[in-house]
Structure formats: C-alpha cells, structure tokens
Coordinates of C-alpha atoms in Angstrom, one line a residue:
M1485 CA 0.0 0.0 0.0
S1486 CA 1.8 3.1 -1.3
N1487 CA 0.1 5.8 0.9
P1488 CA -1.5 4.4 4.1
G1489 CA -2.9 7.9 4.9
D1490 CA -5.1 7.9 1.8
Y1491 CA -6.4 4.4 2.3
F1492 CA -7.3 5.1 6.0
Y1493 CA -9.1 8.3 5.1
G1494 CA -12.4 8.0 6.9
W1495 CA -11.2 5.8 9.7
D1496 CA -11.0 8.6 12.2
L1497 CA -14.7 9.4 11.7
L1498 CA -15.6 5.7 12.3
Y1499 CA -13.3 5.5 15.3
K1500 CA -14.8 8.6 16.9
T1501 CA -18.3 6.9 16.8
I1502 CA -17.1 3.7 18.5
E1503 CA -14.2 5.0 20.7
K1504 CA -16.2 4.9 23.9
D1505 CA -17.3 1.3 23.1
I1506 CA -13.8 -0.2 22.5
N1507 CA -12.4 -1.8 25.6
K1508 CA -10.2 -4.6 24.3
K1509 CA -7.8 -5.3 21.4
D1510 CA -10.3 -7.7 19.7
D1511 CA -12.7 -4.8 19.3
L1512 CA -10.2 -2.8 17.4
L1513 CA -9.5 -5.7 14.9
I1514 CA -13.3 -6.2 14.3
A1515 CA -13.7 -2.5 13.8
L1516 CA -10.9 -2.5 11.2
A1517 CA -12.5 -5.4 9.4
H1518 CA -15.8 -3.5 9.3
F1519 CA -13.9 -0.5 7.9
V1520 CA -12.5 -2.5 5.0
L1521 CA -15.9 -4.0 4.2
S1522 CA -17.9 -0.8 4.3
K1523 CA -15.5 1.7 2.8
Y1524 CA -13.8 -0.1 0.0
S1525 CA -16.3 -2.9 -0.8
Q1526 CA -19.5 -0.9 -0.3
F1527 CA -20.9 -3.3 2.3
R1528 CA -23.7 -1.9 4.5
C1529 CA -24.3 -3.2 8.0
I1530 CA -27.9 -4.2 8.8
G1531 CA -27.5 -5.3 12.4
L1532 CA -26.4 -8.0 14.7
G1533 CA -26.9 -11.8 14.8
E1534 CA -26.6 -14.8 12.5
D1535 CA -30.0 -14.7 10.9
K1536 CA -29.7 -15.8 7.3
I1537 CA -33.1 -14.4 6.1
L1538 CA -33.0 -10.9 4.6
T1539 CA -36.1 -8.7 4.8
E1540 CA -37.0 -5.6 2.8
D1541 CA -36.9 -3.4 5.9
E1542 CA -33.3 -4.4 6.5
E1543 CA -32.3 -3.4 3.0
V1544 CA -33.6 0.1 3.6
S1545 CA -32.1 0.5 7.1
S1546 CA -28.5 -0.5 6.1
S1547 CA -25.7 1.7 7.4
E1548 CA -21.9 2.1 7.1
L1549 CA -21.7 2.5 10.9
L1550 CA -21.4 -0.2 13.5
P1551 CA -24.7 -0.9 15.3
D1552 CA -25.3 -0.5 19.0
N1553 CA -24.1 -3.2 21.3
W1554 CA -21.9 -4.7 18.6
N1555 CA -19.2 -5.8 21.1
V1556 CA -21.3 -6.6 24.2
D1557 CA -20.3 -10.2 24.1
E1558 CA -16.8 -10.8 25.5
N1559 CA -15.8 -13.6 23.2
N1560 CA -18.0 -13.5 20.1
Y1561 CA -19.0 -11.1 17.4
A1562 CA -21.8 -11.5 14.8
L1563 CA -22.5 -8.7 12.3
R1564 CA -24.8 -8.9 9.2
Y1565 CA -24.0 -7.0 6.0
I1566 CA -25.7 -6.5 2.6
Y1567 CA -24.2 -5.9 -0.8
D1568 CA -26.2 -6.0 -4.0
K1569 CA -29.1 -7.6 -2.2
Q1570 CA -27.0 -10.4 -1.0
L1571 CA -26.5 -11.2 2.7
Y1572 CA -23.1 -11.6 4.3
I1573 CA -22.4 -12.5 7.9
L1574 CA -19.2 -11.6 9.7
L1575 CA -18.4 -13.7 12.8
G1576 CA -15.6 -13.4 15.3
F1577 CA -14.6 -16.0 17.8
R1578 CA -12.1 -15.5 20.7
T1579 CA -9.9 -18.5 21.5
E1580 CA -7.1 -18.6 24.1
D1581 CA -4.6 -16.5 22.2
S1582 CA -6.2 -15.8 18.8
L1583 CA -9.2 -14.1 17.2
I1584 CA -10.7 -16.1 14.3
I1585 CA -12.8 -13.9 11.9
T1586 CA -15.1 -15.6 9.4
L1587 CA -17.0 -14.1 6.5
L1588 CA -20.0 -16.1 5.1
N1589 CA -21.8 -15.4 1.8
V1590 CA -25.3 -16.7 2.6
K1591 CA -26.4 -17.2 -1.0
T1592 CA -23.3 -19.0 -2.4
R1593 CA -22.4 -20.5 1.1
K1594 CA -18.8 -19.6 0.5
V1595 CA -16.8 -19.1 3.7
S1596 CA -13.5 -17.5 4.4
N1597 CA -11.6 -17.0 7.6
I1598 CA -8.5 -15.4 9.0
C1599 CA -6.7 -16.1 12.3
L1600 CA -5.2 -13.1 14.1
S1601 CA -3.1 -12.6 17.3
P1602 CA -4.5 -9.5 19.0
D1603 CA -1.6 -9.2 21.4
E1604 CA 1.0 -9.2 18.6
L1605 CA -0.9 -6.9 16.3
V1606 CA -2.4 -4.2 18.6
D1607 CA -0.2 -2.0 20.8
D1608 CA -2.9 0.3 22.1
I1609 CA -6.7 0.9 21.8
R1610 CA -6.4 4.7 21.9
G1611 CA -4.7 6.9 19.4
S1612 CA -4.1 7.0 15.6
I1613 CA -4.5 3.9 13.5
T1614 CA -0.7 3.5 13.0
K1615 CA -0.1 4.0 16.8
M1616 CA -2.7 1.4 17.7
I1617 CA -1.9 -1.1 14.9
P1618 CA 1.6 -0.4 13.5
S1619 CA 1.1 -3.0 10.8
A1620 CA -2.3 -1.8 9.8
S1621 CA -1.5 -1.6 6.1
Q1622 CA -0.3 -5.2 6.0
L1623 CA -3.3 -6.3 8.1
V1624 CA -5.7 -4.6 5.6
D1625 CA -4.1 -6.5 2.7
R1626 CA -4.7 -9.7 4.6
Y1627 CA -8.3 -8.8 5.2
R1628 CA -8.8 -8.3 1.5
K1629 CA -7.0 -11.4 0.3
E1630 CA -7.8 -13.9 3.0
L1631 CA -11.2 -12.7 4.2
L1632 CA -12.9 -10.8 1.4
E1633 CA -11.8 -12.0 -2.0
P1634 CA -12.6 -15.8 -1.5
V1635 CA -16.3 -15.0 -1.0
F1636 CA -16.9 -11.7 -2.7
Q1637 CA -16.8 -10.8 -6.4
G1638 CA -17.5 -7.1 -6.2
Q1639 CA -15.7 -3.9 -7.0
N1640 CA -12.2 -4.8 -5.6
K1641 CA -12.1 -8.2 -7.3
S1642 CA -13.3 -6.9 -10.7
T1643 CA -11.0 -4.0 -10.9
T1644 CA -7.9 -6.1 -10.2
T1645 CA -8.7 -8.7 -12.8
Q1646 CA -10.1 -6.4 -15.6
T1647 CA -6.7 -6.1 -17.4
N1648 CA -6.1 -9.8 -17.3
T1649 CA -9.5 -10.8 -18.7
T1650 CA -9.4 -8.3 -21.5
S1651 CA -5.8 -9.2 -22.5
T1652 CA -6.6 -12.9 -22.8
A1653 CA -9.9 -12.5 -24.6
T1654 CA -9.9 -14.3 -28.0
D1655 CA -12.3 -14.8 -30.8
Q1656 CA -14.7 -17.6 -29.8
S1657 CA -17.0 -17.4 -32.9
D1658 CA -15.5 -20.5 -34.5
P1659 CA -14.5 -23.2 -32.0
L1660 CA -12.7 -25.2 -34.8
R1661 CA -10.5 -22.3 -35.8
I1662 CA -6.9 -23.0 -35.2
G1663 CA -5.5 -19.6 -36.0
M1664 CA -5.7 -16.7 -38.4
P1665 CA -4.7 -17.3 -42.1
A1666 CA -1.1 -16.6 -42.8
R1667 CA -0.4 -13.4 -44.7
P1668 CA 0.7 -13.8 -48.4
P1669 CA 4.4 -13.6 -49.0
V1670 CA 5.8 -10.2 -50.0
G1671 CA 5.2 -9.5 -53.6
Q1672 CA 2.5 -12.0 -54.1
Y1673 CA -0.7 -10.7 -55.5
H1674 CA -4.3 -11.6 -54.4
P1675 CA -7.3 -10.4 -56.5
V1676 CA -9.9 -8.3 -54.7
G1677 CA -12.4 -10.5 -52.9
V1678 CA -10.1 -13.6 -53.0
E1679 CA -8.9 -14.7 -49.5
P1680 CA -5.3 -16.0 -49.2
R1681 CA -4.8 -19.7 -48.5
P1682 CA -4.7 -20.3 -44.8
F1683 CA -1.7 -21.6 -42.8
G1684 CA 0.8 -20.9 -45.5
F1685 CA -0.4 -23.4 -48.1
P1686 CA 1.1 -22.7 -51.6
E1687 CA -1.0 -20.7 -54.0
V1688 CA -1.4 -23.4 -56.7
G1689 CA -3.3 -22.2 -59.8
R1690 CA -3.5 -18.5 -58.8
G1691 CA -1.7 -17.4 -62.0
D1692 CA -4.2 -19.3 -64.2
L1693 CA -7.1 -17.6 -62.4
D1694 CA -5.7 -14.1 -62.9
P1695 CA -3.0 -14.3 -65.7
L1696 CA -2.7 -10.5 -66.0
A1697 CA -2.0 -9.9 -62.3
R1698 CA 1.3 -8.7 -60.8
G1699 CA 2.1 -12.2 -59.5
G1700 CA 2.7 -13.6 -63.0
H1701 CA 0.9 -15.9 -65.3
G1702 CA 0.4 -19.6 -64.9
N1703 CA 0.9 -22.5 -67.3
L1704 CA -2.5 -22.5 -69.0
F1705 CA -1.8 -19.7 -71.5
P1706 CA 1.7 -19.1 -73.0
F1707 CA 3.2 -15.6 -72.6
P1708 CA 6.0 -14.0 -74.6
S1709 CA 8.5 -15.6 -72.2
H1710 CA 7.1 -19.0 -73.0
P1711 CA 8.7 -21.1 -75.9
E1712 CA 5.3 -21.8 -77.4
F1713 CA 4.4 -18.1 -77.8
R1714 CA 4.1 -17.5 -81.5
A1715 CA 4.1 -14.1 -83.1
G1716 CA 5.0 -12.8 -86.5
P1717 CA 3.9 -13.3 -90.2
G1718 CA 1.7 -16.3 -90.7
S1719 CA 0.9 -16.6 -87.0
S1720 CA -2.0 -15.2 -85.2
G1721 CA 0.4 -14.0 -82.4
G1722 CA -0.4 -13.3 -78.9
M1723 CA -1.6 -15.8 -76.4
Q1724 CA -2.4 -19.2 -77.7
P1725 CA -4.0 -22.1 -75.9
R1726 CA -1.5 -24.7 -74.8
F1727 CA -1.8 -28.1 -76.5
D1728 CA -0.4 -31.1 -74.8
P1729 CA 0.2 -33.8 -77.5
Y1730 CA -0.6 -37.4 -76.8
G1731 CA 0.8 -40.6 -78.1
P1732 CA 4.5 -41.5 -79.0
Q1733 CA 6.7 -38.5 -79.8
P1734 CA 9.6 -39.9 -81.9
D1735 CA 11.1 -36.5 -82.4
R1736 CA 11.7 -36.0 -78.7
N1737 CA 14.0 -39.1 -78.8
V1738 CA 13.5 -39.7 -75.1
R1739 CA 15.2 -43.1 -75.2
P1740 CA 17.7 -44.4 -77.9
N1741 CA 16.6 -47.4 -79.9
P1742 CA 16.3 -50.2 -79.2
N1743 CA 14.2 -49.6 -76.1
P1744 CA 15.7 -51.6 -73.2
D1745 CA 12.2 -52.4 -72.0
H1746 CA 11.6 -54.4 -75.2
L1747 CA 14.5 -56.8 -74.8
Q1748 CA 14.3 -60.1 -73.0
P1749 CA 16.1 -60.4 -69.7
P1750 CA 19.4 -62.4 -69.6
N1751 CA 19.0 -66.2 -69.4
F1752 CA 15.3 -65.9 -70.2
G1753 CA 13.9 -69.3 -71.0
G1754 CA 10.9 -70.1 -73.0
D1755 CA 9.3 -72.2 -70.3
Y1756 CA 9.3 -69.7 -67.5
F1757 CA 6.8 -71.8 -65.5
M1758 CA 9.4 -74.5 -64.7

C-alpha cells in the first residue's frame, strides 16, 4: 500500500463513533474489518446476529456504521451485511490467544476465515491507527486477500482482474478455428475478394485464375516468355491455348533405340513356369 494515509481516510470518523465502546484489542480488529468491508467494498451493515433471512426493511435500514451493542459479548461477534441484495455474515470467535474472523456469503455458502493474534498486532486501543496497529497496512491487505476475496466478487475483485480478462480475450466465434490465415508472401498478388490460403499453403493455380496480375501468369496460357508463344507473319500471335500432345513422340528421342524395355532379360527361357 503506497500511501496508508489515503487508504485510511475516513477511519478517524468511524473510530470517533465507537471509541467509547472499545475496551479490548479484539474490538479494534473487528472495527478495522468493518472499515475494510464498508469503505472499499461498499458493504452496508444491517444489524447483529446470525439470521440468514434478509427482509425488505433491513435493506432500507442499512448503514456504514457499526450498530449499537456490537461488542457486548466478550468472546463472540456477529454482524450482518448486505451488498447488491446479498447477505453476508461476519463472525468473530475468541480463543485462548487468537481471534478467528469468518465471513460467510449466505447465497453461495462460500466461507473464508483469518486467524489473528491481537496481542501481537495491537499495541494500544487509543490513538491514531498507526499507533494502535503499527502493521495496519499489511493487516488490511490480509483482510482483503484472505477474508474478502474468497467469498466476494464485487468492486475490488473486478478492478484487479479487468486487465487480465481483456488481454486474454480471444475470438470464440468458430470453435474449430486453429488460427488466423497466414499473410501472403511479400510481392504475391491476391485479387480483390479472394482470400489468401490459410496456414501458408502454396498458392497453386493462382496465376491461371488471374494471368494479368502482378504475381505472374500460370501455365494454362503461353506468354512472350514461353517457348510456345508464336508471333509474326503467318501466325495469329499473342496468347495461344497450350496443346499437350498425346501418343508417342519420336522427335523427342527420349530413349535411344532399341528400347531396353523391349529386350528379354538375360538367361530368359521359353518355359518360365518351370
């Protein structure tokens, strides 16, 4: 906590209203827990007890102050709070050397607790907050992390996780989508309205679909750079459809005669079944 004075702004006003009631160290720790709930989590106290039924009258009569007789019991505390029409119950139990504080969300039945040692934490029950509880800033952090956050999803929790949730948000429109299509290589042309092939697959046939594009022509039509491009007298010139001849092509002289495939293998006998 960078500036404890700013965080504890408003504590003096609360303390003045309950100063005459505080008579032991446990009271001061419960009052500080009430301060954290009411000031920074917008909880409102609606009275004493452990009743788990919330009435309309209690919603109207909620307050940020502690009710009368909140510490009349020497060993136990029971305060009821409301937030967003949900009921919370704060309980305190005194053991031999410790004070156990429990917070219950009645609707979700989530429970959190924190164990404190009043003799070690509280030096005095009169004076400023830093004089009474020297480690008040660290204690407030424990209240928020151990007591409040496990059962409460309100303002403090949402503001601390907002950045994480927005940074990890992804497109869930297509559950089968692996990733975004890879961008085309530099210099490769894609006609308007034609999406690039995803995941870096080669652009096979793109030049035949758009032979005049900047990416170059394909193999369907010969261009001036192609050997079969004919231009000049007696020729129609320009682009000509490519014709793939079929059948034997003796002029190509792929293999010299005789063709080795036409000769019998060595030691080939007439009766090859024997």
